[in-house]
Structure formats: structure tokens, C-alpha cells
Amino acid sequence: MYNPMTPAPTPVSAWVRAARRLKADGDQHGLMLHIENPTGFSPGEDEIVCQVDAFLRDHDRCCVSTVANTIFPAALDRGDGIDALTKRYMQVYERRMHRQGEWGRYFQRMVAWPNGGGRGAGTVNQLSANIETLRAMRSGEAKFFGNVTEIALFDPARDLRKKMNRQCLSFIELKPERQGNIWRLSMMAVYRNHYYVQRTLGNLIGLGRLLQFIANETGFEIGTLTIQSTHACLDPDLQRGEIFELITACDGPTGLAA
């Protein structure tokens, strides 16, 4: 299950390299991507995102930005902190996104995790709690720990018995580091399953934005992003030949070495 790709400079380059691997070798288990600049874009990579977007729209699938927004709703961030962002998001979620029987959205689980104890027990804002912890460590108000900031997405009570219509992102670990006067925050995310055309590129972009938000809120520099897909594949509900053409088209302009 240890199946690492060569570290990549940006989310788009990581996606292109991994998609190329899946095209050549088929499904992968334990596929691990390591991204050195989780919010970066190299020249030409905007065009790759547009190509993937056009493909998804042509096939009536969610576009890259929609997938990214399930992890971090960038359009709702006004720079006024996690509590204000949570309030705006939950208003939109309840009005437009919440459907009976659905598992929810990733960001919703981050900011409104059920507190247990039945109906009316309230929720836990995991992002707010982690931001508070990181701020306290950064300011010196609390002892530094590099292993206590986590975000749960998989919920056994809601997800374990489901075979379909459930989350794919299971867990996020936030890893603060300090080296002298430099405080850096990295992220690791674990996916149980990854459809590489419909989901992965948007997931990588969304995770980078989430990491940037948390780093900004806590006074850390942004570090690296690592994701592990315990199963990764090219989407079985799309035509394989069309997927191969898309990957070839995206691979050409990047000039990336394997």
C-alpha cells in the first residue's frame, strides 16, 4: 500500500503525473501524492484546469471549482474569520445543498460535526477548534505539539454501512512545524477512493485552499500537501477512450518528466 509518486511542485502537475500513471498501469492502491506548493500554478496549468472543466461539463459532471468548493467554499470567504465563514456557509448549505438522505459536504462536516447525544445536542466546529489550538501554540500561550490537530470526515455512525453515496475523503491531519522563527503548516489527507477525472483535481485545489485559509488564520506559513488514495482509478462511468484523450491533451502542454 506504499505507492508514492515523485514529489510535484503544484496540484495540477501532481494530478497530470498520477493520471498518466493510471492511464498506463490501471487502478492503484495506496497512491501517494506530495505537493510542494499546494496553492501554486505553473505556466499553462490554468489551461489544463479549463480542459478538465470542459470535459466534465460536456459529460454533465460537476466542474472542478464545484468539487473544490465542497472542501473549501472560497467564494464565501470574506477574510473575516472562521466563525463568520461558518455562519455564511451553513446558511447556504441549509438553503441550497442539504438534501434528506445525502451524506452532506466535506466543509459542512468540518464545521458542523454532530456532538452526539441525540437530536438537539449541537455540533462541533472542527476547523474553529483546530485554528484556536494552532493560534495558541503560535503565540506561545500553549505548549507546541505537532500531532494534535486533526479533522475527521468519516463517521462510522453515518457511513460505515453504506456502499454508495458516502464520503471519499476520510481524514485530514494538520502538521505544524517550527524551525527557529519559521512556523510552517502542512497537511495530509487520506481518501478511501478516488475517481481521478471527476474528483481528484478539484480535491487537490480545494485542499490547497483550505490549508491556505488555516495558515492565514493562525499565522503559519503554508507548507506541503500530501494525499494518499487507498484506491485510485480512472472513472468507470466514463468512456475509457475519451479519458485517455483528455489525459494525453493535458499531459502535452506540461512537459512534465515522469
Short mmCIF file of N, CA, C and O in Angstrom, two decimals, residues 86-198:
data_model
loop_
_atom_site.label_atom_id
_atom_site.label_comp_id
_atom_site.label_asym_id
_atom_site.label_seq_id
_atom_site.Cartn_x
_atom_site.Cartn_y
_atom_site.Cartn_z
N THR A 86 -18.23 30.19 8.71
CA THR A 86 -19.12 29.09 9.07
C THR A 86 -20.58 29.51 9.02
O THR A 86 -21.44 28.80 8.48
N LYS A 87 -20.88 30.68 9.56
CA LYS A 87 -22.26 31.16 9.56
C LYS A 87 -22.79 31.33 8.14
O LYS A 87 -23.90 30.89 7.82
N ARG A 88 -21.99 31.98 7.28
CA ARG A 88 -22.43 32.16 5.89
C ARG A 88 -22.61 30.82 5.20
O ARG A 88 -23.59 30.60 4.48
N TYR A 89 -21.64 29.93 5.40
CA TYR A 89 -21.70 28.64 4.72
C TYR A 89 -22.93 27.84 5.15
O TYR A 89 -23.63 27.27 4.29
N MET A 90 -23.19 27.77 6.43
CA MET A 90 -24.30 26.95 6.91
C MET A 90 -25.64 27.51 6.43
O MET A 90 -26.58 26.74 6.17
N GLN A 91 -25.74 28.82 6.28
CA GLN A 91 -26.96 29.39 5.72
C GLN A 91 -27.16 28.93 4.28
O GLN A 91 -28.27 28.54 3.89
N VAL A 92 -26.08 28.96 3.50
CA VAL A 92 -26.16 28.50 2.12
C VAL A 92 -26.41 26.99 2.07
O VAL A 92 -27.21 26.50 1.26
N TYR A 93 -25.73 26.26 2.93
CA TYR A 93 -25.89 24.80 2.94
C TYR A 93 -27.33 24.40 3.23
O TYR A 93 -27.90 23.55 2.53
N GLU A 94 -27.92 24.99 4.24
CA GLU A 94 -29.29 24.62 4.60
C GLU A 94 -30.28 25.03 3.52
O GLU A 94 -31.28 24.34 3.28
N ARG A 95 -29.99 26.13 2.84
CA ARG A 95 -30.92 26.64 1.84
C ARG A 95 -30.79 25.93 0.50
O ARG A 95 -31.79 25.66 -0.18
N ARG A 96 -29.55 25.57 0.10
CA ARG A 96 -29.33 25.10 -1.26
C ARG A 96 -28.77 23.68 -1.38
O ARG A 96 -28.96 23.03 -2.41
N MET A 97 -28.04 23.22 -0.37
CA MET A 97 -27.28 21.98 -0.54
C MET A 97 -27.85 20.79 0.22
O MET A 97 -27.70 19.65 -0.22
N HIS A 98 -28.46 21.05 1.35
CA HIS A 98 -28.88 19.95 2.21
C HIS A 98 -30.04 19.18 1.60
O HIS A 98 -31.07 19.76 1.26
N ARG A 99 -29.87 17.88 1.43
CA ARG A 99 -30.91 17.01 0.92
C ARG A 99 -31.05 15.81 1.84
O ARG A 99 -30.06 15.21 2.26
N GLN A 100 -32.29 15.46 2.15
CA GLN A 100 -32.54 14.32 3.03
C GLN A 100 -31.93 13.05 2.43
O GLN A 100 -32.13 12.75 1.26
N GLY A 101 -31.19 12.32 3.25
CA GLY A 101 -30.60 11.07 2.79
C GLY A 101 -29.20 11.21 2.22
O GLY A 101 -28.51 10.21 2.03
N GLU A 102 -28.76 12.43 1.91
CA GLU A 102 -27.40 12.63 1.42
C GLU A 102 -26.43 12.68 2.59
O GLU A 102 -26.80 12.96 3.72
N TRP A 103 -25.15 12.42 2.29
CA TRP A 103 -24.15 12.39 3.36
C TRP A 103 -23.68 13.78 3.76
O TRP A 103 -23.08 13.96 4.81
N GLY A 104 -23.95 14.80 2.96
CA GLY A 104 -23.56 16.16 3.30
C GLY A 104 -22.47 16.67 2.37
O GLY A 104 -22.37 16.27 1.21
N ARG A 105 -21.64 17.58 2.89
CA ARG A 105 -20.49 18.12 2.17
C ARG A 105 -19.29 18.08 3.12
O ARG A 105 -19.43 18.12 4.33
N TYR A 106 -18.09 18.05 2.54
CA TYR A 106 -16.91 17.97 3.39
C TYR A 106 -16.80 19.17 4.32
O TYR A 106 -16.55 19.01 5.52
N PHE A 107 -16.97 20.37 3.77
CA PHE A 107 -16.81 21.54 4.63
C PHE A 107 -17.88 21.55 5.72
O PHE A 107 -17.60 21.95 6.86
N GLN A 108 -19.07 21.10 5.40
CA GLN A 108 -20.13 21.03 6.41
C GLN A 108 -19.72 20.10 7.55
O GLN A 108 -19.95 20.39 8.73
N ARG A 109 -19.10 18.98 7.23
CA ARG A 109 -18.64 18.08 8.28
C ARG A 109 -17.50 18.69 9.10
O ARG A 109 -17.36 18.40 10.28
N MET A 110 -16.71 19.53 8.46
CA MET A 110 -15.62 20.18 9.18
C MET A 110 -16.13 21.18 10.21
O MET A 110 -15.54 21.33 11.28
N VAL A 111 -17.20 21.88 9.88
CA VAL A 111 -17.65 22.98 10.75
C VAL A 111 -18.90 22.65 11.55
O VAL A 111 -19.29 23.43 12.42
N ALA A 112 -19.54 21.50 11.28
CA ALA A 112 -20.79 21.18 11.99
C ALA A 112 -20.89 19.67 12.23
O ALA A 112 -21.86 19.03 11.85
N TRP A 113 -19.87 19.12 12.88
CA TRP A 113 -19.86 17.69 13.21
C TRP A 113 -20.82 17.42 14.36
O TRP A 113 -20.77 18.11 15.38
N PRO A 114 -21.72 16.43 14.24
CA PRO A 114 -22.67 16.16 15.33
C PRO A 114 -21.96 15.88 16.64
O PRO A 114 -20.98 15.13 16.69
N ASN A 115 -22.47 16.49 17.70
CA ASN A 115 -21.82 16.41 19.00
C ASN A 115 -22.20 15.16 19.78
O ASN A 115 -21.71 14.93 20.88
N GLY A 116 -23.09 14.34 19.24
CA GLY A 116 -23.52 13.14 19.94
C GLY A 116 -24.63 13.46 20.92
O GLY A 116 -24.98 14.61 21.17
N GLY A 117 -25.21 12.42 21.48
CA GLY A 117 -26.24 12.63 22.49
C GLY A 117 -27.62 12.85 21.94
O GLY A 117 -28.52 13.27 22.66
N GLY A 118 -27.80 12.59 20.62
CA GLY A 118 -29.14 12.69 20.06
C GLY A 118 -29.47 14.08 19.54
O GLY A 118 -28.66 15.00 19.56
N ARG A 119 -30.70 14.22 19.08
CA ARG A 119 -31.16 15.47 18.49
C ARG A 119 -31.08 16.61 19.51
O ARG A 119 -31.43 16.45 20.66
N GLY A 120 -30.60 17.75 19.04
CA GLY A 120 -30.50 18.91 19.91
C GLY A 120 -29.21 19.00 20.69
O GLY A 120 -29.02 19.91 21.48
N ALA A 121 -28.29 18.04 20.45
CA ALA A 121 -27.03 18.04 21.20
C ALA A 121 -26.02 19.04 20.66
O ALA A 121 -24.99 19.26 21.28
N GLY A 122 -26.30 19.62 19.50
CA GLY A 122 -25.39 20.61 18.94
C GLY A 122 -24.32 20.00 18.07
O GLY A 122 -24.31 18.79 17.79
N THR A 123 -23.39 20.84 17.62
CA THR A 123 -22.33 20.39 16.72
C THR A 123 -20.98 20.91 17.19
O THR A 123 -20.90 21.83 18.01
N VAL A 124 -19.93 20.32 16.65
CA VAL A 124 -18.56 20.74 16.91
C VAL A 124 -17.99 21.34 15.64
O VAL A 124 -18.07 20.74 14.57
N ASN A 125 -17.41 22.53 15.76
CA ASN A 125 -16.72 23.15 14.63
C ASN A 125 -15.25 22.74 14.70
O ASN A 125 -14.45 23.33 15.42
N GLN A 126 -14.92 21.70 13.93
CA GLN A 126 -13.56 21.17 13.99
C GLN A 126 -12.53 22.18 13.50
O GLN A 126 -11.43 22.27 14.05
N LEU A 127 -12.88 22.93 12.46
CA LEU A 127 -11.94 23.93 11.95
C LEU A 127 -11.66 25.00 12.98
O LEU A 127 -10.51 25.38 13.22
N SER A 128 -12.70 25.51 13.60
CA SER A 128 -12.53 26.55 14.60
C SER A 128 -11.68 26.07 15.76
O SER A 128 -10.78 26.78 16.24
N ALA A 129 -11.92 24.84 16.22
CA ALA A 129 -11.15 24.29 17.34
C ALA A 129 -9.68 24.13 16.97
O ALA A 129 -8.78 24.44 17.77
N ASN A 130 -9.41 23.65 15.75
CA ASN A 130 -8.02 23.49 15.33
C ASN A 130 -7.33 24.83 15.15
O ASN A 130 -6.15 24.98 15.49
N ILE A 131 -8.04 25.80 14.61
CA ILE A 131 -7.47 27.13 14.46
C ILE A 131 -7.12 27.73 15.82
O ILE A 131 -6.05 28.32 16.01
N GLU A 132 -8.01 27.56 16.77
CA GLU A 132 -7.74 28.06 18.13
C GLU A 132 -6.50 27.39 18.73
O GLU A 132 -5.65 28.05 19.34
N THR A 133 -6.38 26.08 18.54
CA THR A 133 -5.21 25.35 19.05
C THR A 133 -3.92 25.84 18.40
O THR A 133 -2.91 26.09 19.08
N LEU A 134 -3.94 25.99 17.09
CA LEU A 134 -2.74 26.42 16.37
C LEU A 134 -2.36 27.85 16.73
O LEU A 134 -1.17 28.17 16.87
N ARG A 135 -3.34 28.71 16.88
CA ARG A 135 -3.06 30.09 17.28
C ARG A 135 -2.39 30.14 18.66
O ARG A 135 -1.43 30.89 18.88
N ALA A 136 -2.91 29.34 19.58
CA ALA A 136 -2.36 29.33 20.93
C ALA A 136 -0.92 28.83 20.93
O ALA A 136 -0.06 29.36 21.65
N MET A 137 -0.63 27.82 20.12
CA MET A 137 0.74 27.33 20.02
C MET A 137 1.64 28.38 19.37
O MET A 137 2.77 28.61 19.81
N ARG A 138 1.13 29.02 18.34
CA ARG A 138 1.93 30.01 17.60
C ARG A 138 2.26 31.22 18.48
O ARG A 138 3.36 31.79 18.39
N SER A 139 1.33 31.62 19.34
CA SER A 139 1.54 32.80 20.18
C SER A 139 2.32 32.49 21.45
O SER A 139 2.72 33.41 22.17
N GLY A 140 2.51 31.21 21.74
CA GLY A 140 3.19 30.83 22.97
C GLY A 140 2.27 30.65 24.15
O GLY A 140 2.73 30.35 25.26
N GLU A 141 0.97 30.82 23.95
CA GLU A 141 0.02 30.65 25.06
C GLU A 141 -0.16 29.18 25.43
O GLU A 141 -0.62 28.87 26.52
N ALA A 142 0.17 28.29 24.51
CA ALA A 142 0.05 26.85 24.76
C ALA A 142 1.33 26.16 24.30
O ALA A 142 2.06 26.67 23.44
N LYS A 143 1.59 25.02 24.88
CA LYS A 143 2.76 24.23 24.51
C LYS A 143 2.63 23.76 23.06
O LYS A 143 1.54 23.44 22.60
N PHE A 144 3.76 23.71 22.36
CA PHE A 144 3.75 23.27 20.98
C PHE A 144 3.62 21.75 20.90
O PHE A 144 4.37 21.01 21.54
N PHE A 145 2.65 21.30 20.11
CA PHE A 145 2.50 19.88 19.78
C PHE A 145 2.36 19.78 18.26
O PHE A 145 1.57 20.50 17.66
N GLY A 146 3.08 18.86 17.68
CA GLY A 146 3.00 18.68 16.23
C GLY A 146 2.07 17.58 15.80
O GLY A 146 2.05 17.21 14.62
N ASN A 147 1.25 17.07 16.74
CA ASN A 147 0.48 15.87 16.41
C ASN A 147 -0.92 15.85 17.04
O ASN A 147 -1.44 14.78 17.36
N VAL A 148 -1.53 17.03 17.19
CA VAL A 148 -2.83 17.05 17.87
C VAL A 148 -3.92 17.75 17.06
O VAL A 148 -5.04 17.92 17.55
N THR A 149 -3.64 18.16 15.83
CA THR A 149 -4.62 18.90 15.04
C THR A 149 -5.11 18.02 13.89
O THR A 149 -4.39 17.76 12.94
N GLU A 150 -6.37 17.59 14.01
CA GLU A 150 -6.94 16.62 13.09
C GLU A 150 -8.37 17.02 12.72
O GLU A 150 -9.05 17.68 13.49
N ILE A 151 -8.80 16.56 11.55
CA ILE A 151 -10.17 16.81 11.08
C ILE A 151 -10.74 15.49 10.60
O ILE A 151 -10.21 14.86 9.68
N ALA A 152 -11.83 15.05 11.21
CA ALA A 152 -12.48 13.79 10.83
C ALA A 152 -13.54 14.06 9.77
O ALA A 152 -14.33 15.01 9.90
N LEU A 153 -13.57 13.24 8.75
CA LEU A 153 -14.62 13.31 7.73
C LEU A 153 -15.44 12.02 7.67
O LEU A 153 -16.64 12.05 7.36
N PHE A 154 -14.81 10.89 7.95
CA PHE A 154 -15.53 9.62 8.01
C PHE A 154 -16.20 9.46 9.37
O PHE A 154 -15.58 9.65 10.41
N ASP A 155 -17.48 9.15 9.33
CA ASP A 155 -18.26 8.96 10.55
C ASP A 155 -18.87 7.56 10.53
O ASP A 155 -19.77 7.28 9.72
N PRO A 156 -18.40 6.64 11.38
CA PRO A 156 -18.94 5.28 11.36
C PRO A 156 -20.46 5.23 11.50
O PRO A 156 -21.11 4.40 10.86
N ALA A 157 -21.01 6.11 12.32
CA ALA A 157 -22.46 6.08 12.54
C ALA A 157 -23.24 6.37 11.27
O ALA A 157 -24.32 5.82 11.05
N ARG A 158 -22.69 7.23 10.41
CA ARG A 158 -23.41 7.62 9.20
C ARG A 158 -22.94 6.90 7.95
O ARG A 158 -23.69 6.77 6.98
N ASP A 159 -21.69 6.43 7.94
CA ASP A 159 -21.08 5.99 6.69
C ASP A 159 -20.77 4.50 6.60
O ASP A 159 -20.70 3.95 5.50
N LEU A 160 -20.58 3.84 7.73
CA LEU A 160 -19.99 2.51 7.70
C LEU A 160 -20.82 1.50 6.94
O LEU A 160 -20.28 0.63 6.24
N ARG A 161 -22.13 1.58 7.03
CA ARG A 161 -22.98 0.58 6.38
C ARG A 161 -23.30 0.91 4.93
O ARG A 161 -23.90 0.10 4.22
N LYS A 162 -22.91 2.10 4.48
CA LYS A 162 -23.22 2.50 3.11
C LYS A 162 -22.18 1.96 2.13
O LYS A 162 -20.98 1.98 2.41
N LYS A 163 -22.65 1.52 0.98
CA LYS A 163 -21.74 1.13 -0.10
C LYS A 163 -21.66 2.20 -1.17
O LYS A 163 -20.69 2.27 -1.92
N MET A 164 -22.70 3.02 -1.28
CA MET A 164 -22.76 4.11 -2.25
C MET A 164 -23.19 5.38 -1.52
O MET A 164 -23.65 5.33 -0.38
N ASN A 165 -23.04 6.54 -2.21
CA ASN A 165 -23.49 7.82 -1.66
C ASN A 165 -22.90 8.07 -0.28
O ASN A 165 -23.61 8.24 0.71
N ARG A 166 -21.57 8.07 -0.22
CA ARG A 166 -20.88 8.35 1.03
C ARG A 166 -19.60 9.11 0.72
O ARG A 166 -19.21 9.26 -0.43
N GLN A 167 -18.95 9.59 1.77
CA GLN A 167 -17.73 10.38 1.58
C GLN A 167 -16.59 9.52 1.04
O GLN A 167 -16.54 8.32 1.26
N CYS A 168 -15.68 10.18 0.31
CA CYS A 168 -14.44 9.53 -0.13
C CYS A 168 -13.24 10.02 0.68
O CYS A 168 -12.30 9.26 0.92
N LEU A 169 -13.26 11.29 1.06
CA LEU A 169 -12.22 11.84 1.94
C LEU A 169 -12.54 11.42 3.37
O LEU A 169 -13.62 11.69 3.89
N SER A 170 -11.59 10.73 4.00
CA SER A 170 -11.85 10.16 5.32
C SER A 170 -11.25 10.96 6.46
O SER A 170 -11.82 11.02 7.55
N PHE A 171 -10.10 11.59 6.23
CA PHE A 171 -9.37 12.16 7.36
C PHE A 171 -8.36 13.18 6.87
O PHE A 171 -7.76 13.02 5.81
N ILE A 172 -8.17 14.25 7.65
CA ILE A 172 -7.15 15.26 7.39
C ILE A 172 -6.32 15.45 8.65
O ILE A 172 -6.86 15.60 9.74
N GLU A 173 -5.02 15.44 8.47
CA GLU A 173 -4.09 15.72 9.57
C GLU A 173 -3.37 17.03 9.25
O GLU A 173 -2.83 17.20 8.15
N LEU A 174 -3.38 17.96 10.19
CA LEU A 174 -2.64 19.22 10.07
C LEU A 174 -1.33 19.09 10.85
O LEU A 174 -1.35 18.71 12.02
N LYS A 175 -0.23 19.38 10.18
CA LYS A 175 1.08 19.14 10.79
C LYS A 175 1.85 20.46 10.92
O LYS A 175 2.49 20.93 9.98
N PRO A 176 1.80 21.08 12.10
CA PRO A 176 2.60 22.29 12.32
C PRO A 176 4.07 21.94 12.59
O PRO A 176 4.38 20.93 13.21
N GLU A 177 4.95 22.80 12.09
CA GLU A 177 6.39 22.64 12.32
C GLU A 177 6.96 24.00 12.69
O GLU A 177 6.47 25.04 12.24
N ARG A 178 8.01 23.98 13.49
CA ARG A 178 8.72 25.23 13.77
C ARG A 178 10.22 25.00 13.67
O ARG A 178 10.76 24.02 14.17
N GLN A 179 10.86 25.91 12.96
CA GLN A 179 12.31 25.88 12.80
C GLN A 179 12.81 27.30 13.05
O GLN A 179 12.73 28.16 12.17
N GLY A 180 13.28 27.54 14.25
CA GLY A 180 13.67 28.89 14.61
C GLY A 180 12.47 29.81 14.62
O GLY A 180 11.49 29.57 15.32
N ASN A 181 12.53 30.87 13.81
CA ASN A 181 11.42 31.81 13.73
C ASN A 181 10.41 31.46 12.64
O ASN A 181 9.47 32.23 12.39
N ILE A 182 10.61 30.34 11.98
CA ILE A 182 9.71 29.93 10.89
C ILE A 182 8.71 28.92 11.42
O ILE A 182 9.09 27.88 11.98
N TRP A 183 7.44 29.24 11.26
CA TRP A 183 6.35 28.34 11.64
C TRP A 183 5.62 27.95 10.36
O TRP A 183 5.13 28.80 9.62
N ARG A 184 5.57 26.66 10.10
CA ARG A 184 5.02 26.18 8.84
C ARG A 184 3.94 25.13 9.11
O ARG A 184 4.06 24.32 10.03
N LEU A 185 2.88 25.16 8.30
CA LEU A 185 1.77 24.23 8.47
C LEU A 185 1.59 23.40 7.20
O LEU A 185 1.39 23.95 6.12
N SER A 186 1.67 22.09 7.35
CA SER A 186 1.45 21.17 6.24
C SER A 186 0.19 20.35 6.49
O SER A 186 -0.39 20.38 7.58
N MET A 187 -0.22 19.61 5.48
CA MET A 187 -1.46 18.85 5.56
C MET A 187 -1.28 17.48 4.92
O MET A 187 -0.60 17.35 3.90
N MET A 188 -1.91 16.47 5.54
CA MET A 188 -2.01 15.16 4.91
C MET A 188 -3.48 14.75 4.91
O MET A 188 -4.17 14.90 5.92
N ALA A 189 -3.94 14.23 3.77
CA ALA A 189 -5.34 13.81 3.64
C ALA A 189 -5.38 12.37 3.14
O ALA A 189 -4.57 11.97 2.29
N VAL A 190 -6.32 11.60 3.66
CA VAL A 190 -6.47 10.20 3.29
C VAL A 190 -7.84 10.00 2.64
O VAL A 190 -8.87 10.36 3.22
N TYR A 191 -7.83 9.42 1.44
CA TYR A 191 -9.05 9.11 0.70
C TYR A 191 -9.23 7.60 0.63
O TYR A 191 -8.28 6.87 0.33
N ARG A 192 -10.45 7.14 0.83
CA ARG A 192 -10.72 5.71 0.68
C ARG A 192 -10.85 5.34 -0.79
O ARG A 192 -10.59 4.20 -1.19
N ASN A 193 -11.24 6.31 -1.63
CA ASN A 193 -11.46 6.05 -3.05
C ASN A 193 -11.32 7.35 -3.82
O ASN A 193 -11.68 8.41 -3.31
N HIS A 194 -10.81 7.27 -5.05
CA HIS A 194 -10.63 8.47 -5.84
C HIS A 194 -10.93 8.21 -7.31
O HIS A 194 -10.25 7.41 -7.95
N TYR A 195 -11.96 8.88 -7.83
CA TYR A 195 -12.19 8.95 -9.27
C TYR A 195 -11.34 10.11 -9.79
O TYR A 195 -11.61 11.27 -9.47
N TYR A 196 -10.35 9.80 -10.61
CA TYR A 196 -9.33 10.80 -10.90
C TYR A 196 -9.78 11.90 -11.85
O TYR A 196 -9.23 13.00 -11.82
N VAL A 197 -10.76 11.65 -12.70
CA VAL A 197 -11.21 12.70 -13.60
C VAL A 197 -12.24 13.59 -12.93
O VAL A 197 -12.13 14.81 -12.94
N GLN A 198 -13.24 12.99 -12.31
CA GLN A 198 -14.34 13.78 -11.75
C GLN A 198 -13.99 14.46 -10.43
O GLN A 198 -14.63 15.45 -10.08
#
